[in-house]
Amino acid sequence: AQSVTQLGSHVSVSEGALVLLRCNYSSSVPPYLFWYVQYPNQGLQLLLKYTSAATLVKGINGFEAEFKKSETSFHLTKPSAHMSDAAEYFCAVSSPPVFGKGTRLSVIA
Amino acid sequence: GAVVSQHPSRVICKSGTSVKIECRSLDFQATTMFWYRQFPKQSLMLMATSNEGSKATYEQGVEKDKFLINHASLTLSTLTVTSAHPEDSSFYICSATGGGDYGYTFGSGTRLTVV
């Protein structure tokens, strides 16, 4: 079965600091990997997806993620956090997506 | 871009009654739709997958007689929670794909509260 593990249920960064949200996956086949963002009481918005093309995937709002097969990782990064980035972030694997537990990102002014 | 509309956004119902949640793809034909459930501060759990014109496939542990799914057209899927109980209170989110490019578009969710 395919699954993802998100390390850290809550991450707090200062505005302007680097954002790093960690995701490790388990998959017996080449995975499809996704990062989604969820704002309170809303659905999910796709940030980016990996589908076996380039290993460095650029998404919306300045986010990007790098697929590292040797580490079975797909960490999400953003060079400079904005207050508006505060939300819940979900890593997902497979098709249809199987979600991790989520990481809540707080941005401190 | 692809848009999925989910309605209602919030519903409160009495224990024992049934509630229907609609999920519509507004600008594409959704060959497959998915229903997820999200408990507070937890992840999304896939409940079922529905293909237009055929019976839904339920994930293990999901009661198909309690959560009735109908996907009668390429733009509409409904989830009916039958004989709802307080433990059915949750956030339900639908997702739709038109196939190809692994694009999954999510609705804005429905907050169900059973009292």
mmCIF file of C-alpha atoms in Angstrom:
data_model
loop_
_atom_site.group_PDB
_atom_site.id
_atom_site.type_symbol
_atom_site.label_atom_id
_atom_site.label_comp_id
_atom_site.label_asym_id
_atom_site.label_seq_id
_atom_site.Cartn_x
_atom_site.Cartn_y
_atom_site.Cartn_z
ATOM 1 C CA ALA A 1 0.000 0.000 0.000
ATOM 2 C CA GLN A 2 1.134 3.515 -0.699
ATOM 3 C CA SER A 3 1.405 6.003 2.124
ATOM 4 C CA VAL A 4 3.046 9.244 3.137
ATOM 5 C CA THR A 5 4.502 10.439 6.391
ATOM 6 C CA GLN A 6 4.647 14.116 7.146
ATOM 7 C CA LEU A 7 7.221 14.949 9.771
ATOM 8 C CA GLY A 8 5.999 17.589 12.155
ATOM 9 C CA SER A 9 2.332 18.303 12.719
ATOM 10 C CA HIS A 10 3.113 21.970 13.285
ATOM 11 C CA VAL A 11 5.834 24.159 11.851
ATOM 12 C CA SER A 12 6.331 27.769 12.810
ATOM 13 C CA VAL A 13 8.516 30.191 10.855
ATOM 14 C CA SER A 14 9.131 33.900 10.863
ATOM 15 C CA GLU A 15 7.889 36.014 7.991
ATOM 16 C CA GLY A 16 10.587 36.068 5.313
ATOM 17 C CA ALA A 17 12.217 32.863 6.539
ATOM 18 C CA LEU A 18 12.598 29.626 4.630
ATOM 19 C CA VAL A 19 9.671 27.238 4.722
ATOM 20 C CA LEU A 20 10.488 23.523 4.769
ATOM 21 C CA LEU A 21 7.734 20.952 5.143
ATOM 22 C CA ARG A 22 8.838 17.348 5.116
ATOM 23 C CA CYS A 23 7.186 14.419 3.411
ATOM 24 C CA ASN A 24 8.387 10.860 2.988
ATOM 25 C CA TYR A 25 6.509 8.356 0.922
ATOM 26 C CA SER A 26 6.175 4.632 0.707
ATOM 27 C CA SER A 27 5.397 3.187 -2.663
ATOM 28 C CA SER A 28 6.177 -0.033 -4.457
ATOM 29 C CA VAL A 29 5.716 1.594 -7.838
ATOM 30 C CA PRO A 30 6.847 4.922 -9.272
ATOM 31 C CA PRO A 31 4.766 7.324 -7.268
ATOM 32 C CA TYR A 32 2.587 10.236 -8.151
ATOM 33 C CA LEU A 33 3.107 12.831 -5.467
ATOM 34 C CA PHE A 34 1.167 15.946 -4.589
ATOM 35 C CA TRP A 35 1.213 18.836 -2.192
ATOM 36 C CA TYR A 36 -2.067 20.520 -1.304
ATOM 37 C CA VAL A 37 -2.889 23.504 0.887
ATOM 38 C CA GLN A 38 -6.058 23.846 2.933
ATOM 39 C CA TYR A 39 -7.315 27.034 4.530
ATOM 40 C CA PRO A 40 -9.779 26.776 7.438
ATOM 41 C CA ASN A 41 -13.124 25.269 6.490
ATOM 42 C CA GLN A 42 -12.178 25.102 2.848
ATOM 43 C CA GLY A 43 -11.323 22.439 0.342
ATOM 44 C CA LEU A 44 -7.884 21.665 -0.951
ATOM 45 C CA GLN A 45 -5.883 23.599 -3.468
ATOM 46 C CA LEU A 46 -3.179 21.892 -5.457
ATOM 47 C CA LEU A 47 0.235 23.461 -4.956
ATOM 48 C CA LEU A 48 2.204 21.121 -7.164
ATOM 49 C CA LYS A 49 2.480 17.541 -8.354
ATOM 50 C CA TYR A 50 5.187 15.124 -9.401
ATOM 51 C CA THR A 51 4.386 12.675 -12.165
ATOM 52 C CA SER A 52 7.825 11.304 -13.107
ATOM 53 C CA ALA A 53 8.940 14.242 -15.179
ATOM 54 C CA ALA A 54 11.434 16.713 -13.666
ATOM 55 C CA THR A 55 12.506 15.909 -10.119
ATOM 56 C CA LEU A 56 12.313 19.555 -9.088
ATOM 57 C CA VAL A 57 8.720 20.623 -9.324
ATOM 58 C CA LYS A 58 7.669 24.232 -9.204
ATOM 59 C CA GLY A 59 4.219 25.087 -7.998
ATOM 60 C CA ILE A 60 2.047 28.058 -7.283
ATOM 61 C CA ASN A 61 2.710 30.829 -4.773
ATOM 62 C CA GLY A 62 6.467 30.318 -4.917
ATOM 63 C CA PHE A 63 6.468 26.774 -3.584
ATOM 64 C CA GLU A 64 8.561 23.983 -4.983
ATOM 65 C CA ALA A 65 9.352 20.399 -4.080
ATOM 66 C CA GLU A 66 12.129 18.012 -4.971
ATOM 67 C CA PHE A 67 11.573 14.331 -5.580
ATOM 68 C CA LYS A 68 14.432 12.270 -4.170
ATOM 69 C CA LYS A 69 14.003 8.619 -4.884
ATOM 70 C CA SER A 70 17.027 7.560 -2.827
ATOM 71 C CA GLU A 71 15.532 9.233 0.225
ATOM 72 C CA THR A 72 11.882 8.500 -0.683
ATOM 73 C CA SER A 73 11.212 12.138 0.036
ATOM 74 C CA PHE A 74 9.223 14.964 -1.496
ATOM 75 C CA HIS A 75 9.827 17.950 0.762
ATOM 76 C CA LEU A 76 8.066 21.242 0.119
ATOM 77 C CA THR A 77 10.002 24.487 0.281
ATOM 78 C CA LYS A 78 9.506 28.195 -0.165
ATOM 79 C CA PRO A 79 12.401 30.644 0.128
ATOM 80 C CA SER A 80 10.515 33.377 1.956
ATOM 81 C CA ALA A 81 7.377 32.880 4.013
ATOM 82 C CA HIS A 82 4.458 35.267 3.805
ATOM 83 C CA MET A 83 1.736 35.688 6.386
ATOM 84 C CA SER A 84 -0.738 34.428 3.814
ATOM 85 C CA ASP A 85 1.069 31.072 3.711
ATOM 86 C CA ALA A 86 -0.310 30.142 7.122
ATOM 87 C CA ALA A 87 -2.491 27.100 6.473
ATOM 88 C CA GLU A 88 -2.587 23.316 6.632
ATOM 89 C CA TYR A 89 -0.425 21.499 4.117
ATOM 90 C CA PHE A 90 -0.978 17.951 2.972
ATOM 91 C CA CYS A 91 1.366 15.678 1.111
ATOM 92 C CA ALA A 92 -0.304 12.927 -0.892
ATOM 93 C CA VAL A 93 0.744 9.915 -2.924
ATOM 94 C CA SER A 94 -0.901 7.799 -5.542
ATOM 95 C CA SER A 95 -3.912 8.218 -7.729
ATOM 96 C CA PRO A 96 -6.393 8.995 -6.249
ATOM 97 C CA PRO A 97 -4.450 10.834 -3.598
ATOM 98 C CA VAL A 98 -3.770 9.175 -0.278
ATOM 99 C CA PHE A 99 -3.014 11.920 2.210
ATOM 100 C CA GLY A 100 -0.574 12.363 5.022
ATOM 101 C CA LYS A 101 -1.711 13.700 8.390
ATOM 102 C CA GLY A 102 -0.924 17.265 7.432
ATOM 103 C CA THR A 103 1.376 19.964 8.739
ATOM 104 C CA ARG A 104 0.053 23.212 10.065
ATOM 105 C CA LEU A 105 2.247 26.121 9.064
ATOM 106 C CA SER A 106 2.244 29.223 11.232
ATOM 107 C CA VAL A 107 3.981 32.393 10.083
ATOM 108 C CA ILE A 108 5.089 34.827 12.748
ATOM 109 C CA ALA A 109 5.345 38.513 11.973
ATOM 110 C CA GLY B 1 -9.251 26.142 -14.598
ATOM 111 C CA ALA B 2 -11.261 23.190 -13.382
ATOM 112 C CA VAL B 3 -13.844 24.065 -10.747
ATOM 113 C CA VAL B 4 -15.784 21.772 -8.455
ATOM 114 C CA SER B 5 -18.757 23.152 -6.581
ATOM 115 C CA GLN B 6 -19.884 21.444 -3.396
ATOM 116 C CA HIS B 7 -23.161 22.209 -1.674
ATOM 117 C CA PRO B 8 -24.141 22.851 1.045
ATOM 118 C CA SER B 9 -21.088 24.243 2.793
ATOM 119 C CA ARG B 10 -22.632 23.666 6.202
ATOM 120 C CA VAL B 11 -25.557 21.593 7.370
ATOM 121 C CA ILE B 12 -26.980 20.760 10.755
ATOM 122 C CA CYS B 13 -29.401 17.901 10.991
ATOM 123 C CA LYS B 14 -31.163 15.929 13.665
ATOM 124 C CA SER B 15 -30.070 12.457 14.571
ATOM 125 C CA GLY B 16 -31.899 9.874 12.488
ATOM 126 C CA THR B 17 -32.467 12.061 9.472
ATOM 127 C CA SER B 18 -30.708 11.888 6.098
ATOM 128 C CA VAL B 19 -28.572 14.540 4.471
ATOM 129 C CA LYS B 20 -27.596 14.893 0.823
ATOM 130 C CA ILE B 21 -24.401 16.590 -0.298
ATOM 131 C CA GLU B 22 -23.892 17.568 -3.923
ATOM 132 C CA CYS B 23 -20.669 17.787 -5.855
ATOM 133 C CA ARG B 24 -20.669 19.337 -9.317
ATOM 134 C CA SER B 25 -17.934 19.808 -11.859
ATOM 135 C CA LEU B 26 -18.670 23.164 -13.433
ATOM 136 C CA ASP B 27 -16.438 23.334 -16.459
ATOM 137 C CA PHE B 28 -15.359 19.787 -17.199
ATOM 138 C CA GLN B 29 -16.777 16.314 -17.366
ATOM 139 C CA ALA B 30 -15.875 14.356 -14.289
ATOM 140 C CA THR B 31 -15.515 10.740 -15.247
ATOM 141 C CA THR B 32 -14.575 9.872 -11.702
ATOM 142 C CA MET B 33 -15.455 11.493 -8.414
ATOM 143 C CA PHE B 34 -14.139 10.789 -4.955
ATOM 144 C CA TRP B 35 -15.546 11.394 -1.516
ATOM 145 C CA TYR B 36 -13.315 12.059 1.450
ATOM 146 C CA ARG B 37 -14.005 12.537 5.126
ATOM 147 C CA GLN B 38 -11.903 14.699 7.398
ATOM 148 C CA PHE B 39 -12.072 14.634 11.167
ATOM 149 C CA PRO B 40 -11.001 17.746 13.095
ATOM 150 C CA LYS B 41 -7.288 18.396 12.832
ATOM 151 C CA GLN B 42 -6.788 15.153 10.953
ATOM 152 C CA SER B 43 -6.105 14.053 7.441
ATOM 153 C CA LEU B 44 -8.531 13.238 4.662
ATOM 154 C CA MET B 45 -9.663 9.659 4.417
ATOM 155 C CA LEU B 46 -10.926 8.361 1.105
ATOM 156 C CA MET B 47 -14.411 6.962 1.542
ATOM 157 C CA ALA B 48 -15.404 5.946 -1.948
ATOM 158 C CA THR B 49 -14.784 6.300 -5.643
ATOM 159 C CA SER B 50 -17.592 6.704 -8.111
ATOM 160 C CA ASN B 51 -17.614 6.467 -11.873
ATOM 161 C CA GLU B 52 -20.435 7.930 -13.872
ATOM 162 C CA GLY B 53 -23.164 5.410 -14.455
ATOM 163 C CA SER B 54 -21.792 2.667 -12.242
ATOM 164 C CA LYS B 55 -21.861 1.690 -8.586
ATOM 165 C CA ALA B 56 -19.443 3.350 -6.237
ATOM 166 C CA THR B 57 -16.460 1.500 -4.857
ATOM 167 C CA TYR B 58 -16.157 1.913 -1.110
ATOM 168 C CA GLU B 59 -12.988 1.786 0.934
ATOM 169 C CA GLN B 60 -12.642 -0.821 3.606
ATOM 170 C CA GLY B 61 -14.581 0.049 6.724
ATOM 171 C CA VAL B 62 -16.975 2.479 5.036
ATOM 172 C CA GLU B 63 -20.617 1.463 5.328
ATOM 173 C CA LYS B 64 -22.083 1.625 1.862
ATOM 174 C CA ASP B 65 -25.633 1.519 3.191
ATOM 175 C CA LYS B 66 -24.990 4.542 5.370
ATOM 176 C CA PHE B 67 -23.101 6.590 2.812
ATOM 177 C CA LEU B 68 -25.024 6.343 -0.435
ATOM 178 C CA ILE B 69 -23.230 7.662 -3.471
ATOM 179 C CA ASN B 70 -24.837 8.408 -6.782
ATOM 180 C CA HIS B 71 -22.959 9.541 -9.870
ATOM 181 C CA ALA B 72 -25.762 9.831 -12.368
ATOM 182 C CA SER B 73 -24.131 12.278 -14.755
ATOM 183 C CA LEU B 74 -20.678 13.417 -15.795
ATOM 184 C CA THR B 75 -21.061 16.586 -13.781
ATOM 185 C CA LEU B 76 -22.850 15.534 -10.617
ATOM 186 C CA SER B 77 -22.204 13.153 -7.772
ATOM 187 C CA THR B 78 -24.154 13.060 -4.532
ATOM 188 C CA LEU B 79 -23.360 11.659 -1.130
ATOM 189 C CA THR B 80 -26.316 10.887 1.117
ATOM 190 C CA VAL B 81 -25.661 10.235 4.763
ATOM 191 C CA THR B 82 -28.584 8.089 5.848
ATOM 192 C CA SER B 83 -29.932 7.900 9.379
ATOM 193 C CA ALA B 84 -27.248 10.263 10.530
ATOM 194 C CA HIS B 85 -25.827 10.038 14.038
ATOM 195 C CA PRO B 86 -23.560 12.405 15.958
ATOM 196 C CA GLU B 87 -20.531 10.273 15.125
ATOM 197 C CA ASP B 88 -21.156 11.053 11.437
ATOM 198 C CA SER B 89 -20.410 14.697 12.151
ATOM 199 C CA SER B 90 -17.404 15.576 10.069
ATOM 200 C CA PHE B 91 -16.073 17.571 7.147
ATOM 201 C CA TYR B 92 -16.845 15.889 3.835
ATOM 202 C CA ILE B 93 -14.925 16.843 0.706
ATOM 203 C CA CYS B 94 -15.466 15.704 -2.843
ATOM 204 C CA SER B 95 -12.928 15.571 -5.613
ATOM 205 C CA ALA B 96 -13.328 15.130 -9.327
ATOM 206 C CA THR B 97 -11.090 14.231 -12.181
ATOM 207 C CA GLY B 98 -11.697 14.333 -15.885
ATOM 208 C CA GLY B 99 -8.936 11.843 -16.426
ATOM 209 C CA GLY B 100 -5.436 12.417 -17.688
ATOM 210 C CA ASP B 101 -2.704 14.579 -16.209
ATOM 211 C CA TYR B 102 -3.605 13.288 -12.753
ATOM 212 C CA GLY B 103 -5.585 16.413 -12.038
ATOM 213 C CA TYR B 104 -7.773 16.202 -8.975
ATOM 214 C CA THR B 105 -9.956 19.189 -8.233
ATOM 215 C CA PHE B 106 -11.486 19.451 -4.797
ATOM 216 C CA GLY B 107 -14.721 20.992 -3.684
ATOM 217 C CA SER B 108 -14.819 23.442 -0.809
ATOM 218 C CA GLY B 109 -16.194 20.867 1.601
ATOM 219 C CA THR B 110 -19.343 20.375 3.661
ATOM 220 C CA ARG B 111 -19.348 20.663 7.429
ATOM 221 C CA LEU B 112 -21.967 18.213 8.712
ATOM 222 C CA THR B 113 -23.127 18.473 12.293
ATOM 223 C CA VAL B 114 -25.591 15.916 13.606
ATOM 224 C CA VAL B 115 -27.378 16.900 16.802
#
